[in-house]
Coordinates of C-alpha atoms and ligand atoms in Angstrom, one line a residue:
M71 CA 0.1 -0.1 0.2
N72 CA 1.2 3.4 -0.8
H73 CA 1.2 6.1 2.2
Q74 CA 3.6 8.7 1.1
A75 CA 2.5 12.1 1.2
S76 CA 1.4 14.1 -1.8
T77 CA 3.0 17.2 -0.7
P78 CA 6.5 18.0 0.4
A79 CA 6.5 18.4 4.2
W80 CA 10.1 18.5 5.5
P81 CA 12.8 20.8 5.4
R82 CA 16.0 20.5 3.2
L83 CA 18.9 19.7 5.1
S84 CA 22.0 17.8 5.4
L85 CA 23.4 15.3 7.8
S86 CA 26.3 16.8 8.8
A87 CA 24.3 20.6 9.5
V88 CA 21.5 18.6 11.7
A89 CA 24.4 16.7 13.5
R90 CA 25.7 19.9 14.2
T91 CA 22.6 21.8 15.2
L92 CA 21.5 18.7 17.5
D93 CA 25.1 17.9 18.6
L94 CA 24.3 14.0 17.6
A95 CA 26.3 11.3 18.9
P96 CA 28.5 9.5 16.4
E97 CA 26.6 6.1 16.2
V98 CA 23.4 8.1 15.7
V99 CA 25.0 9.7 12.5
D100 CA 26.4 6.1 11.5
R101 CA 22.6 5.0 11.8
L102 CA 21.1 7.6 9.8
T103 CA 24.2 8.1 7.2
P104 CA 22.2 4.9 4.5
V105 CA 19.2 7.6 4.1
A106 CA 20.6 10.8 4.6
G107 CA 20.4 11.5 0.9
P108 CA 17.7 13.5 -0.8
D109 CA 16.2 10.1 -2.4
G110 CA 13.1 7.9 -0.8
P111 CA 9.5 8.5 0.2
R112 CA 8.3 11.7 1.5
L113 CA 6.5 10.6 4.6
D114 CA 2.8 11.9 6.3
V115 CA 3.5 12.5 9.6
P116 CA 0.0 12.2 11.0
D117 CA -1.9 15.2 12.3
R118 CA -2.8 15.7 15.6
E119 CA -6.2 13.8 15.4
T120 CA -4.9 10.9 13.8
A121 CA -2.2 10.7 16.1
D122 CA -4.1 10.5 18.9
R123 CA -6.4 7.8 17.8
L124 CA -3.0 6.1 16.9
L125 CA -1.8 6.6 20.4
T126 CA -5.2 5.0 21.8
R127 CA -5.2 2.2 19.8
M128 CA -1.7 1.8 20.9
N129 CA -2.9 2.0 24.6
T130 CA -1.0 5.3 25.5
E131 CA -2.2 6.7 29.0
P132 CA -4.0 10.1 28.5
E133 CA -0.8 12.5 30.1
D134 CA 1.4 10.7 27.4
R135 CA -1.0 11.1 24.8
A136 CA -1.4 14.9 25.7
T137 CA 2.3 15.4 26.1
T138 CA 3.1 13.5 22.6
L139 CA 0.0 15.8 20.9
A140 CA 1.8 19.3 22.4
A141 CA 4.6 18.1 21.3
R142 CA 4.1 17.7 17.4
P143 CA 7.3 18.8 15.9
D144 CA 6.8 22.0 13.3
P145 CA 8.8 22.3 10.7
D146 CA 9.4 26.2 10.8
G147 CA 10.4 26.1 14.3
D148 CA 11.9 22.5 14.7
P149 CA 13.7 22.2 11.3
E150 CA 16.1 19.9 12.4
L151 CA 14.2 17.6 14.4
C152 CA 12.0 17.6 11.6
W153 CA 14.6 16.1 9.6
L154 CA 15.4 13.7 12.1
L155 CA 12.1 12.6 12.4
D156 CA 11.8 12.0 8.9
R157 CA 14.9 10.6 8.1
S158 CA 14.5 7.8 11.4
A159 CA 11.0 7.1 9.8
R160 CA 12.7 6.4 6.4
L161 CA 15.4 4.0 8.1
L162 CA 12.4 2.1 9.8
I163 CA 10.6 1.6 6.6
S164 CA 13.9 0.5 4.4
Q165 CA 14.4 -2.0 7.6
L166 CA 11.0 -3.4 7.4
G167 CA 11.3 -7.4 8.8
Q168 CA 14.7 -7.2 8.5
R169 CA 17.1 -8.0 11.7
R170 CA 20.7 -6.7 11.4
P171 CA 24.1 -8.3 13.6
G172 CA 24.3 -5.7 16.3
N173 CA 21.4 -3.7 17.5
P174 CA 22.5 -0.4 19.1
A175 CA 19.8 1.4 21.3
W176 CA 17.9 4.6 20.0
A177 CA 19.5 7.1 23.0
A178 CA 17.4 9.9 24.3
L179 CA 17.5 12.7 22.4
P180 CA 18.8 15.7 24.5
G181 CA 16.6 18.6 24.7
G182 CA 13.0 19.9 25.4
P183 CA 9.8 18.5 25.1
V184 CA 9.5 18.4 21.0
A185 CA 13.0 16.3 21.3
R186 CA 11.5 13.9 24.1
H187 CA 8.5 13.2 22.1
L188 CA 10.2 12.9 18.7
F189 CA 10.8 9.0 18.5
V190 CA 7.1 8.9 19.4
W191 CA 5.9 10.9 16.1
V192 CA 8.9 8.9 13.8
F193 CA 6.6 5.9 15.1
L194 CA 3.5 6.8 14.3
T195 CA 4.6 8.0 11.1
V196 CA 5.6 4.4 10.0
T197 CA 2.8 2.8 11.5
P198 CA 0.5 2.6 8.2
Y199 CA 3.8 0.8 7.1
V200 CA 4.4 -1.6 10.3
R201 CA 0.5 -2.8 10.1
D202 CA 0.8 -3.7 6.2
H203 CA 4.0 -5.4 7.0
H204 CA 2.4 -7.3 10.0
A205 CA -0.5 -8.4 7.9
A206 CA 2.1 -9.6 5.4
I207 CA 3.6 -12.0 8.0
G208 CA 0.2 -13.4 9.1
L209 CA 0.0 -11.5 12.2
S210 CA -4.1 -10.5 13.2
D211 CA -5.0 -7.2 13.8
D212 CA -5.5 -7.6 17.3
E213 CA -1.8 -9.1 17.4
S214 CA -0.6 -6.3 15.8
W215 CA -2.1 -3.8 17.6
A216 CA -0.5 -5.5 20.7
S217 CA 2.4 -5.5 19.6
L218 CA 2.3 -1.4 18.3
S219 CA 1.1 -1.1 22.2
A220 CA 4.6 -1.3 23.3
L221 CA 5.2 2.1 22.5
G222 CA 2.0 2.9 25.2
S223 CA 3.6 1.0 27.9
S224 CA 7.4 2.6 27.3
L225 CA 5.9 5.9 27.8
A226 CA 4.0 4.8 31.0
G227 CA 7.1 3.4 32.3
D228 CA 9.3 6.1 31.6
R229 CA 7.5 8.5 32.9
R230 CA 7.1 6.8 35.8
I231 CA 10.7 6.3 36.3
N232 CA 12.0 9.5 35.6
G233 CA 9.2 11.8 36.5
R234 CA 9.1 13.5 33.4
P235 CA 7.0 12.8 30.0
G236 CA 8.7 11.3 27.1
L237 CA 10.8 8.6 25.9
D238 CA 14.4 7.4 27.2
A239 CA 16.7 5.4 25.4
T240 CA 14.9 2.9 23.2
W241 CA 16.5 -0.3 22.5
G242 CA 13.0 -2.5 21.6
L243 CA 11.1 0.1 19.9
P244 CA 12.6 0.5 16.8
M245 CA 12.3 -3.4 16.5
T246 CA 8.7 -3.0 17.3
F247 CA 8.4 -0.5 14.1
S248 CA 10.4 -2.1 12.1
G249 CA 8.2 -5.2 12.5
T250 CA 11.0 -7.5 13.4
G251 CA 9.4 -7.3 17.4
F252 CA 6.1 -8.5 18.2
R253 CA 3.9 -9.4 20.9
L254 CA 1.9 -12.6 20.9
G255 CA -0.2 -13.1 24.2
R256 CA 1.4 -13.1 27.2
L257 CA 5.4 -12.9 25.8
A258 CA 7.3 -10.6 23.1
Y259 CA 9.5 -11.7 20.5
E260 CA 12.4 -10.3 18.2
R261 CA 13.3 -11.8 15.2
Q262 CA 16.9 -12.8 15.0
P263 CA 19.4 -13.2 12.1
R264 CA 20.6 -16.9 11.4
H265 CA 23.6 -18.1 14.0
T266 CA 26.7 -19.0 11.7
A267 CA 29.0 -20.1 14.1
P268 CA 29.5 -23.7 15.7
G269 CA 29.1 -23.7 19.4
H270 CA 26.0 -22.0 20.1
P271 CA 23.9 -23.4 23.3
I272 CA 21.2 -25.0 21.1
L273 CA 21.3 -23.9 17.6
R274 CA 23.1 -25.1 14.4
P275 CA 24.9 -23.3 12.1
G276 CA 22.2 -21.6 10.1
E277 CA 19.5 -21.7 12.3
S278 CA 17.9 -18.8 14.4
A279 CA 16.3 -18.2 18.1
L280 CA 13.3 -16.1 18.6
N281 CA 14.5 -13.5 21.1
T282 CA 11.9 -14.0 23.9
H283 CA 10.9 -10.8 26.4
I284 CA 8.5 -11.1 29.6
P285 CA 6.5 -7.7 29.6
G286 CA 6.0 -6.7 33.3
N287 CA 2.4 -5.3 34.5
A288 CA 0.7 -7.9 32.1
G289 CA -0.5 -10.5 34.7
P290 CA 1.3 -13.7 36.3
L291 CA 3.6 -15.7 34.1
T292 CA 1.6 -18.4 33.9
P293 CA 2.7 -21.9 32.2
A294 CA -0.1 -22.0 30.1
A295 CA 0.0 -18.7 29.1
C296 CA 3.6 -19.0 27.7
D297 CA 2.6 -22.5 26.4
A298 CA 0.2 -20.8 23.9
S299 CA 2.5 -18.0 22.8
F300 CA 5.3 -20.0 22.2
D301 CA 2.7 -22.4 20.0
R302 CA 1.9 -19.3 18.6
A303 CA 5.1 -18.0 17.5
L304 CA 6.1 -21.3 15.8
D305 CA 3.0 -21.2 14.2
L306 CA 4.3 -17.8 12.6
A307 CA 7.9 -18.7 11.9
R308 CA 7.2 -21.1 9.4
G309 CA 6.8 -18.3 6.9
F310 CA 10.1 -17.2 8.2
P311 CA 13.1 -17.3 6.0
E312 CA 14.8 -17.9 8.5
Q313 CA 14.9 -21.8 10.2
V314 CA 13.4 -21.1 13.7
A315 CA 15.0 -23.8 16.6
G316 CA 14.1 -22.2 19.2
F317 CA 13.7 -19.4 21.8
G318 CA 16.2 -17.3 23.7
C319 CA 15.3 -15.0 26.5
H320 CA 18.1 -12.6 27.9
S321 CA 16.6 -11.1 31.4
W322 CA 17.5 -11.2 35.1
L323 CA 14.6 -13.5 35.4
M324 CA 16.6 -16.0 33.9
D325 CA 19.4 -15.7 36.9
E326 CA 19.4 -19.4 38.3
Q327 CA 19.7 -18.2 41.9
L328 CA 16.2 -16.6 42.1
A329 CA 15.1 -20.6 42.4
D330 CA 17.1 -20.7 45.8
H331 CA 14.8 -17.7 47.0
L332 CA 11.6 -18.1 45.2
P333 CA 8.9 -21.8 45.7
A334 CA 9.6 -24.5 43.2
E335 CA 6.6 -24.2 41.4
S336 CA 6.7 -20.1 41.4
N337 CA 5.8 -18.9 37.7
I338 CA 9.4 -17.7 37.1
V339 CA 11.1 -21.0 38.5
R340 CA 8.8 -23.1 36.3
F341 CA 9.7 -20.4 33.1
Q342 CA 13.6 -21.2 34.0
R343 CA 13.0 -24.7 33.8
R344 CA 12.1 -24.7 30.0
C345 CA 15.4 -23.8 29.4
T346 CA 18.4 -26.4 29.1
A347 CA 21.1 -24.2 28.9
F348 CA 22.3 -20.4 29.4
N349 CA 25.3 -18.3 28.8
D350 CA 26.2 -14.7 28.4
R351 CA 25.9 -14.0 32.4
V352 CA 26.6 -10.5 33.4
R353 CA 26.8 -8.7 36.8
A354 CA 23.4 -6.5 36.5
D355 CA 22.3 -5.5 40.2
W356 CA 20.2 -2.9 38.7
A357 CA 18.2 -5.3 36.6
P358 CA 15.6 -6.4 39.7
I359 CA 15.7 -3.1 41.2
L360 CA 14.7 -1.5 38.2
H361 CA 11.8 -4.1 37.0
V362 CA 10.5 -5.1 40.5
F363 CA 11.1 -2.0 42.1
R364 CA 11.4 1.0 39.3
R365 CA 14.4 2.4 41.0
R366 CA 17.3 3.3 39.2
F367 CA 20.8 4.2 41.1
E368 CA 24.1 5.7 40.0
G369 CA 27.4 3.3 40.4
P370 CA 28.2 -0.5 40.5
E371 CA 26.7 -1.1 43.8
V372 CA 23.0 -0.5 45.1
P373 CA 23.4 2.0 48.2
R374 CA 22.3 0.5 51.7
A375 CA 19.8 3.6 52.3
L376 CA 18.1 2.3 48.7
L377 CA 17.6 -1.0 50.2
A378 CA 16.1 0.4 53.2
E379 CA 13.1 1.8 51.3
L380 CA 12.1 -1.0 49.4
P381 CA 8.7 -2.8 50.3
Q382 CA 9.3 -6.2 51.3
R383 CA 5.6 -7.4 50.3
T384 CA 6.0 -10.4 48.2
A385 CA 8.5 -13.2 48.1
L386 CA 10.6 -11.7 45.1
E387 CA 10.8 -8.3 46.9
R388 CA 12.4 -9.7 49.8
A389 CA 14.2 -12.3 47.9
V390 CA 16.2 -9.4 45.6
V391 CA 17.3 -7.4 48.9
G392 CA 17.7 -10.1 51.0
H393 CA 20.2 -11.7 48.3
L394 CA 21.8 -8.1 48.5
R395 CA 22.1 -7.5 51.8
A396 CA 23.9 -10.5 52.2
G397 CA 26.6 -9.6 49.5
G398 CA 25.3 -11.5 47.0
H399 CA 24.5 -10.2 43.3
W400 CA 22.2 -10.4 40.5
Y401 CA 23.2 -11.4 37.1
N402 CA 21.4 -11.2 33.6
Q403 CA 22.1 -14.2 31.3
T404 CA 20.4 -16.1 28.7
G405 CA 18.5 -18.8 29.0
W406 CA 17.9 -21.4 25.6
F407 CA 15.6 -24.0 24.8
R408 CA 15.0 -25.7 21.4
R409 CA 11.4 -25.9 19.7
L410 CA 10.9 -26.7 16.0
P411 CA 8.0 -25.1 14.4
Ligands
COA736 C1 7.6 -12.0 35.6 C2 6.4 -11.8 36.2 C3 5.1 -11.6 35.4 C4 6.0 -13.2 36.9 O1 5.2 -12.5 38.2 P1 4.6 -14.2 38.9 O2 4.0 -14.6 37.6 O3 3.8 -13.4 39.8 O4 5.7 -14.8 39.4 P2 6.1 -15.8 40.3 O5 5.0 -17.2 40.7 O6 7.0 -16.6 40.2 O7 6.1 -15.0 41.4 C5 6.4 -15.9 43.0 C6 6.6 -14.8 43.8 O8 7.3 -13.1 43.5 C7 6.2 -12.4 43.2 N1 6.5 -11.7 42.4 C8 6.3 -11.4 41.1 N2 6.7 -10.9 40.2 C9 6.7 -9.6 40.7 C10 7.3 -8.1 41.0 N3 7.1 -7.9 39.6 N4 7.0 -8.0 41.7 C11 6.5 -8.0 43.5 N5 6.5 -9.0 43.6 C12 6.7 -10.0 42.4 C13 5.0 -13.5 43.5 O9 3.7 -12.2 44.1 C14 5.4 -14.3 44.6 O10 5.6 -13.9 45.9 P3 4.2 -14.6 46.8 O11 3.9 -15.5 46.7 O12 4.8 -13.8 48.4 O13 3.0 -13.4 46.6 C15 6.6 -10.5 37.3 O14 7.9 -10.7 37.9 C16 6.7 -9.3 36.4 O15 5.7 -8.8 35.5 N6 8.5 -8.8 36.1 C17 8.7 -7.9 35.4 C18 8.8 -8.0 34.2 C19 9.9 -8.1 33.5 O16 11.2 -8.0 34.3 N7 10.5 -8.4 32.5 C20 12.3 -8.7 32.0 C21 12.5 -7.7 31.6 S1 14.3 -7.9 31.3

């Protein structure tokens, strides 16, 4: 489907001029270089009414909808940001359905409210293209909107953690809005490039695993909900050119030390037991502090004063804090298990 705008909207600028004015980091310049030229589709940035409808469909909280709509970039007032919006959207469209090796986060843009919401406008601009792509790979309409609702939950999550509206650095949203990341029921996934080298924990050369995410605020991680989601993912993967042969999940929830603290029948422990191998272990005390308590801290050690403030109502809250108090650490690692479509 053609979603191109009929009239040119955005200013003609060069990447180097925009990079200078906005003080863009070298990795942002590298990212945009392939789409810096004058060619390519002229994109239709949604008007406020359309944007409001899309944001609502993406389960965006009213407060985040309001700050986004108030921060729609204006070609006269924000020419560099508008150029950046246009090229970032073109980049996502040029990568629809293609997952490349390496995937740096999109760092938060420094600046005021328009800069902090700029990538929201990028994602809204590419939404019609991603929706077409979802239909082409076999996602249902509901699965498509549930996938794009990652934008609503990121806005709410970042606002709660930072105490101000707008998006932080985002690793997952560029994948969602280039169609390689999607939500299927309880879990979310990202397609991965084929694995090439021997020695992988579960994959043979040429095979690929779906990267699995466990969204918060979505109810318990019941085995039945996970089974249904994995089955649906394998069903969808039959249509992918890469040979999907299993799942990998990189998270603090894959730290096997959790099983020393939680009951054997807890959902987290039962999820871990699906995995037949673990690797990529890295110390990450910040991860349970962020994901369980929505708190951040500076430096390598969790401050004692912060530990003293954290609620201790549930078994997990007590496990996270008790283990740190006893001098232990928490780790991110990847759990893997093999399953073929
Ligand atoms: C993954 C998740 C859904 C599991 O919840 P669950 O299905 O209730 O998990 P379990 O059955 O293993 O819970 C065991 C215990 O931990 C508690 N618990 C689980 N997740 C909790 C959370 N996020 N905050 C506080 N307590 C939690 C449960 O209440 C239970 O304790 P209780 O028996 O005292 O009530 C939940 O932890 C969550 O939403 N986490 C955030 C998402 C996340 O971090 N994703 C990965 C990002 S890398």
